[in-house]
Amino acid sequence: MFDINIIRQHSFCGSIVTDTEVWSNESIALHGEFPAEETESSGCRFFYICFGKPEQLKELPREITGSALTAVEISEREGGYSVKLAFSLQSETLNANFDCGSVYCKIYRYKGISYRNLYGTEEYNRYINKTKYVLDEKYLSERKSYELPEDYILETEIYSDIEKQAVKAVMVKCALKKSGKTVYEYLSSYDHVKPFAEFFTHRNGRRYYPFHIDLYGISYLELDTLLVNNYIPEGFEHDYRQLFGESFIVTDLHYDINTGLVAYGGCYWASTCDVMVGELADPMSFEPKLISLHEIIDPEYEMDDIDFVSWGRDTITVKADGRSVSVSINEIIDCLKAARS
């Protein structure tokens, strides 16, 4: 059953209905924006409520987009819920009373994508600290070792708490070693991303090791100074009860010292592979604005996977649906300038 407390925890009175969805007799849904007082109190700004299998109501009283919600009452009944909604539109009150089979609600803090770096924030630290209990010998499930350049080795220990095939918590303890001596250690809260196996030399003359501390984002370790920059984007809009929204998952990295651009291979969750290109003027100050080569080569997404092949003097070459395609670097630079403006 739906947890009605999710709705009761928020004040919908005065919310503006920004959009409605009616799918025959299957569902009725409301998109809306909370009043300023609720946003200031909870940090949440938008909501989505869907009523499945509505009875006694085939459509909302009339077009209510732009109206204000004045009442939201939902109570459980046998086999579903009873719903009472009230809207104010041009000094007129519109009521919608009906029963339904299901209720689904999501509360959002923002719309679109947020590039805010969550690493080191209070909510991120709470998230990590709640998971650290698995760093105990009884949860140790696997050890792995990866050979890196220049006699470096990355040793990992995967700790996981699994109950009835459900993963409750995972933490990976990582140690970067040089000639057997540990030079840097870090924790990753996700174990499905294979560690990077290469270093790269930046045009500033320093060498960097890219690594993951989560499924999303990217981290850079400056090998000679051991300075580090961790970046985890807040991501696309998501339920307020989740820390991270969806964002691009980096699986491989290709830096071009001639242009200062970097190509990230990867994908969005359960989607086709893509190559995202961005600037990397300083790995210690990550630039999160990236350009999708899929959007340039195939904006209709008729192709499947796009994978990095090589950097050229004036182009970047990728493999798209099994064939080589070259994209002008100047075109990419123009796209990046447009994204910043």
XYZ file of C-alpha atoms in Angstrom:
341
model
C 0.000 0.000 0.000
C 1.022 3.587 -0.620
C 2.452 5.445 2.385
C -0.041 8.286 2.809
C 2.370 9.981 5.218
C 4.441 11.057 2.197
C 1.586 13.395 1.279
C 0.750 14.322 4.864
C 4.332 15.468 5.457
C 3.885 18.282 2.918
C 1.507 21.214 2.675
C -0.234 21.189 -0.706
C -2.567 24.081 0.098
C -1.774 26.891 -2.330
C 0.154 24.654 -4.723
C -0.222 25.470 -8.407
C -1.230 22.695 -10.817
C 1.241 22.973 -13.700
C 0.003 20.043 -15.800
C -2.487 17.168 -15.816
C -2.495 13.739 -17.409
C -5.610 11.641 -18.041
C -5.165 8.152 -19.494
C -8.679 6.922 -20.293
C -9.896 5.080 -17.192
C -6.395 3.958 -16.276
C -5.050 6.953 -14.349
C -5.290 10.643 -13.542
C -2.120 12.515 -12.644
C -1.274 15.999 -11.389
C 2.012 17.843 -11.768
C 2.398 20.825 -9.473
C 4.600 23.358 -7.748
C 4.522 23.841 -3.987
C 3.899 27.286 -2.488
C 6.993 29.217 -1.402
C 6.329 28.498 2.303
C 6.469 24.720 1.774
C 9.592 24.958 -0.377
C 11.319 27.066 2.262
C 10.296 24.597 4.984
C 11.082 21.268 3.279
C 13.423 22.200 0.421
C 10.984 20.529 -1.999
C 9.545 22.474 -4.908
C 7.607 20.146 -7.251
C 5.315 17.134 -6.947
C 3.674 14.447 -9.067
C 0.604 12.510 -7.856
C -0.946 9.719 -9.911
C -4.288 8.062 -9.111
C -4.641 4.654 -10.732
C -7.959 3.086 -11.774
C -10.145 6.049 -10.694
C -13.795 5.216 -10.090
C -16.809 7.574 -10.364
C -14.606 10.069 -12.209
C -13.779 9.707 -15.866
C -12.219 13.131 -16.127
C -11.348 16.086 -13.958
C -14.145 18.670 -13.555
C -12.602 20.848 -16.278
C -9.192 22.027 -17.414
C -7.481 22.800 -14.091
C -3.951 23.630 -15.238
C -3.044 26.888 -13.544
C -5.462 26.399 -10.657
C -4.464 26.314 -7.004
C -4.925 23.220 -4.867
C -6.868 24.082 -1.737
C -7.378 20.554 -0.367
C -5.835 17.108 -0.764
C -7.416 14.364 1.342
C -6.559 10.700 0.780
C -7.730 7.878 3.000
C -7.407 4.119 2.721
C -10.419 1.966 1.961
C -10.861 -1.694 1.158
C -9.130 -2.372 -2.135
C -7.810 1.142 -2.617
C -8.251 4.772 -1.596
C -10.836 7.527 -1.290
C -9.705 10.875 -2.674
C -11.000 14.415 -2.176
C -9.405 17.213 -4.162
C -10.366 20.872 -4.284
C -9.115 23.485 -6.712
C -9.468 27.247 -6.847
C -9.685 28.770 -10.316
C -10.665 32.388 -10.896
C -12.472 32.625 -7.537
C -14.397 29.403 -8.274
C -13.952 26.196 -6.300
C -13.852 22.914 -8.213
C -14.181 19.603 -6.396
C -13.121 16.110 -7.460
C -14.213 13.254 -5.185
C -13.558 9.673 -6.242
C -12.189 6.269 -5.271
C -9.142 4.761 -6.915
C -7.168 1.549 -6.866
C -3.710 3.016 -6.310
C -1.848 6.202 -5.460
C 1.684 7.100 -6.469
C 3.482 10.275 -5.391
C 6.941 11.708 -6.001
C 8.311 14.885 -4.454
C 11.116 16.772 -6.240
C 13.601 19.383 -5.111
C 14.212 20.762 -8.603
C 13.557 20.183 -12.307
C 16.052 19.457 -15.058
C 19.632 18.629 -14.087
C 21.602 19.977 -11.158
C 25.394 20.125 -11.495
C 25.809 20.819 -7.785
C 28.653 18.735 -6.393
C 27.254 16.539 -3.627
C 30.649 15.313 -2.455
C 31.447 16.576 1.031
C 27.962 17.963 1.659
C 26.111 17.170 4.857
C 23.639 14.867 3.095
C 26.460 13.017 1.313
C 28.360 12.483 4.568
C 25.203 11.116 6.226
C 24.695 8.762 3.279
C 28.258 7.439 3.478
C 28.344 7.157 7.256
C 25.156 5.054 7.222
C 26.899 2.614 4.880
C 30.276 2.374 6.605
C 29.047 -0.332 8.969
C 29.804 -2.867 6.206
C 33.537 -2.179 6.528
C 33.812 -5.210 8.759
C 35.513 -8.516 8.071
C 32.182 -10.366 8.232
C 30.931 -8.417 5.200
C 34.080 -8.856 3.107
C 32.971 -10.619 -0.080
C 35.801 -10.238 -2.598
C 39.333 -8.969 -3.143
C 40.603 -7.784 -6.527
C 43.875 -6.380 -7.844
C 44.477 -4.275 -10.974
C 47.824 -3.596 -12.625
C 48.373 0.061 -13.518
C 51.225 1.859 -15.330
C 54.594 2.691 -13.757
C 54.552 -0.210 -11.296
C 51.340 0.997 -9.640
C 48.714 -1.480 -8.458
C 45.159 -0.851 -7.289
C 43.977 -3.276 -4.612
C 40.274 -3.406 -3.763
C 38.215 -5.056 -1.039
C 34.465 -5.310 -1.631
C 32.212 -5.333 1.437
C 28.514 -6.064 0.966
C 25.499 -6.699 3.165
C 23.088 -8.871 1.199
C 19.847 -10.228 2.611
C 17.698 -12.604 0.550
C 19.436 -11.453 -2.656
C 18.647 -7.802 -1.812
C 21.715 -5.559 -1.494
C 21.355 -3.480 1.665
C 24.781 -1.801 1.538
C 28.023 -1.932 -0.450
C 31.388 -0.290 0.138
C 34.673 -0.782 -1.694
C 37.959 -0.046 0.059
C 40.609 0.924 -2.519
C 44.377 1.252 -2.061
C 46.647 2.671 -4.770
C 50.139 1.236 -4.301
C 53.513 2.019 -5.830
C 56.196 -0.674 -5.568
C 54.186 -2.316 -2.772
C 53.745 0.892 -0.751
C 50.300 2.471 -0.300
C 50.322 6.035 -1.659
C 46.569 6.805 -1.616
C 43.398 5.202 -0.225
C 39.753 5.929 -0.940
C 36.277 4.456 -0.519
C 33.730 3.839 -3.242
C 30.045 3.365 -2.500
C 29.464 1.332 -5.662
C 31.097 -1.869 -6.908
C 29.799 -2.196 -10.499
C 32.162 0.261 -12.187
C 35.479 -1.254 -13.244
C 38.430 0.897 -12.090
C 40.325 2.882 -14.699
C 43.574 1.208 -15.714
C 45.444 4.197 -17.162
C 46.972 7.504 -16.105
C 47.105 10.550 -18.342
C 49.402 13.550 -18.587
C 47.620 16.894 -18.663
C 48.811 19.814 -20.754
C 49.848 21.453 -17.434
C 52.567 18.770 -17.238
C 51.053 16.871 -14.286
C 49.928 13.234 -14.297
C 46.479 12.181 -13.139
C 44.707 9.010 -12.126
C 40.920 9.043 -12.720
C 38.786 6.948 -10.367
C 35.242 6.453 -9.035
C 33.904 6.957 -5.534
C 30.332 6.368 -6.731
C 28.439 5.190 -9.772
C 28.079 8.794 -10.932
C 30.640 11.549 -11.379
C 34.408 11.323 -11.644
C 37.413 11.877 -9.392
C 40.978 12.888 -10.250
C 44.124 12.207 -8.237
C 47.217 14.285 -9.057
C 49.861 11.600 -8.704
C 52.874 13.771 -7.829
C 51.166 15.921 -5.168
C 48.319 13.555 -4.141
C 45.851 16.437 -4.480
C 42.401 15.098 -5.282
C 39.143 16.404 -6.697
C 35.932 14.423 -6.205
C 32.854 15.333 -8.230
C 29.407 13.732 -7.905
C 26.599 15.672 -9.618
C 23.195 15.939 -8.000
C 21.881 14.826 -11.379
C 18.502 14.905 -13.086
C 15.381 15.578 -11.050
C 14.642 12.779 -8.647
C 12.567 11.858 -5.643
C 13.522 13.942 -2.605
C 14.124 10.765 -0.578
C 17.035 9.818 -2.881
C 20.433 11.472 -2.680
C 21.449 11.174 -6.329
C 19.464 11.732 -9.501
C 20.381 9.992 -12.740
C 23.445 11.327 -14.580
C 25.991 10.058 -17.079
C 27.932 6.969 -15.929
C 31.578 7.265 -17.017
C 33.167 3.939 -17.947
C 36.221 5.086 -19.939
C 38.165 8.342 -20.269
C 40.238 9.728 -23.160
C 42.116 13.023 -22.743
C 43.437 14.966 -25.738
C 46.482 16.992 -24.735
C 46.387 19.028 -27.968
C 42.918 20.521 -27.430
C 42.539 20.111 -23.686
C 39.271 18.262 -24.292
C 38.290 14.991 -22.672
C 35.984 12.304 -24.057
C 34.047 10.216 -21.560
C 32.640 6.905 -22.749
C 29.668 5.514 -20.874
C 25.893 5.622 -20.721
C 22.819 6.591 -18.799
C 21.407 3.714 -16.775
C 20.040 0.944 -19.029
C 20.445 3.161 -22.088
C 22.684 3.075 -25.164
C 26.408 3.817 -24.937
C 27.445 7.375 -25.744
C 30.536 9.590 -25.764
C 30.354 12.871 -23.849
C 32.980 15.534 -24.549
C 33.934 18.428 -22.296
C 36.736 20.741 -21.302
C 39.340 19.775 -18.728
C 41.282 22.983 -18.128
C 42.090 21.899 -14.567
C 41.240 18.441 -13.168
C 41.200 20.027 -9.688
C 38.257 22.186 -10.795
C 36.012 19.890 -12.797
C 33.823 21.348 -15.576
C 30.589 19.324 -15.596
C 29.088 20.704 -18.842
C 29.386 17.952 -21.451
C 28.301 17.574 -25.083
C 26.731 14.301 -26.250
C 28.127 13.048 -29.553
C 24.902 11.107 -29.978
C 23.072 14.447 -30.063
C 25.426 15.650 -32.822
C 25.635 12.487 -34.929
C 22.178 11.032 -34.397
C 19.791 13.455 -32.626
C 16.827 11.179 -33.409
C 18.585 8.297 -31.622
C 18.041 5.871 -34.469
C 21.485 4.368 -33.824
C 22.428 2.229 -30.884
C 25.814 2.379 -29.186
C 28.435 5.045 -29.849
C 31.959 4.211 -28.639
C 35.204 6.195 -28.605
C 37.887 5.262 -31.150
C 40.525 8.015 -31.288
C 41.403 11.683 -31.243
C 42.692 13.163 -34.508
C 44.233 16.502 -35.370
C 40.901 18.130 -36.247
C 38.354 15.451 -35.428
C 37.269 12.869 -32.913
C 36.431 9.437 -34.312
C 33.833 7.150 -32.792
C 32.207 3.881 -33.770
C 28.460 4.280 -34.284
C 26.434 1.158 -35.081
C 29.651 -0.568 -36.152
C 30.887 2.114 -38.548
C 33.465 4.864 -38.035
C 32.183 8.427 -37.820
C 34.331 11.554 -37.425
C 33.101 14.735 -35.769
C 34.786 18.115 -36.176
C 36.495 19.362 -33.023
C 35.508 22.912 -33.989
C 31.859 21.848 -33.991
C 32.267 20.386 -30.509
C 33.956 23.574 -29.257
C 31.085 25.661 -30.681
C 28.579 23.427 -28.898
C 30.463 23.809 -25.609
C 30.483 27.601 -25.969
C 26.739 27.563 -26.611
C 26.172 25.371 -23.533
C 28.037 27.869 -21.322
C 26.152 30.903 -22.633
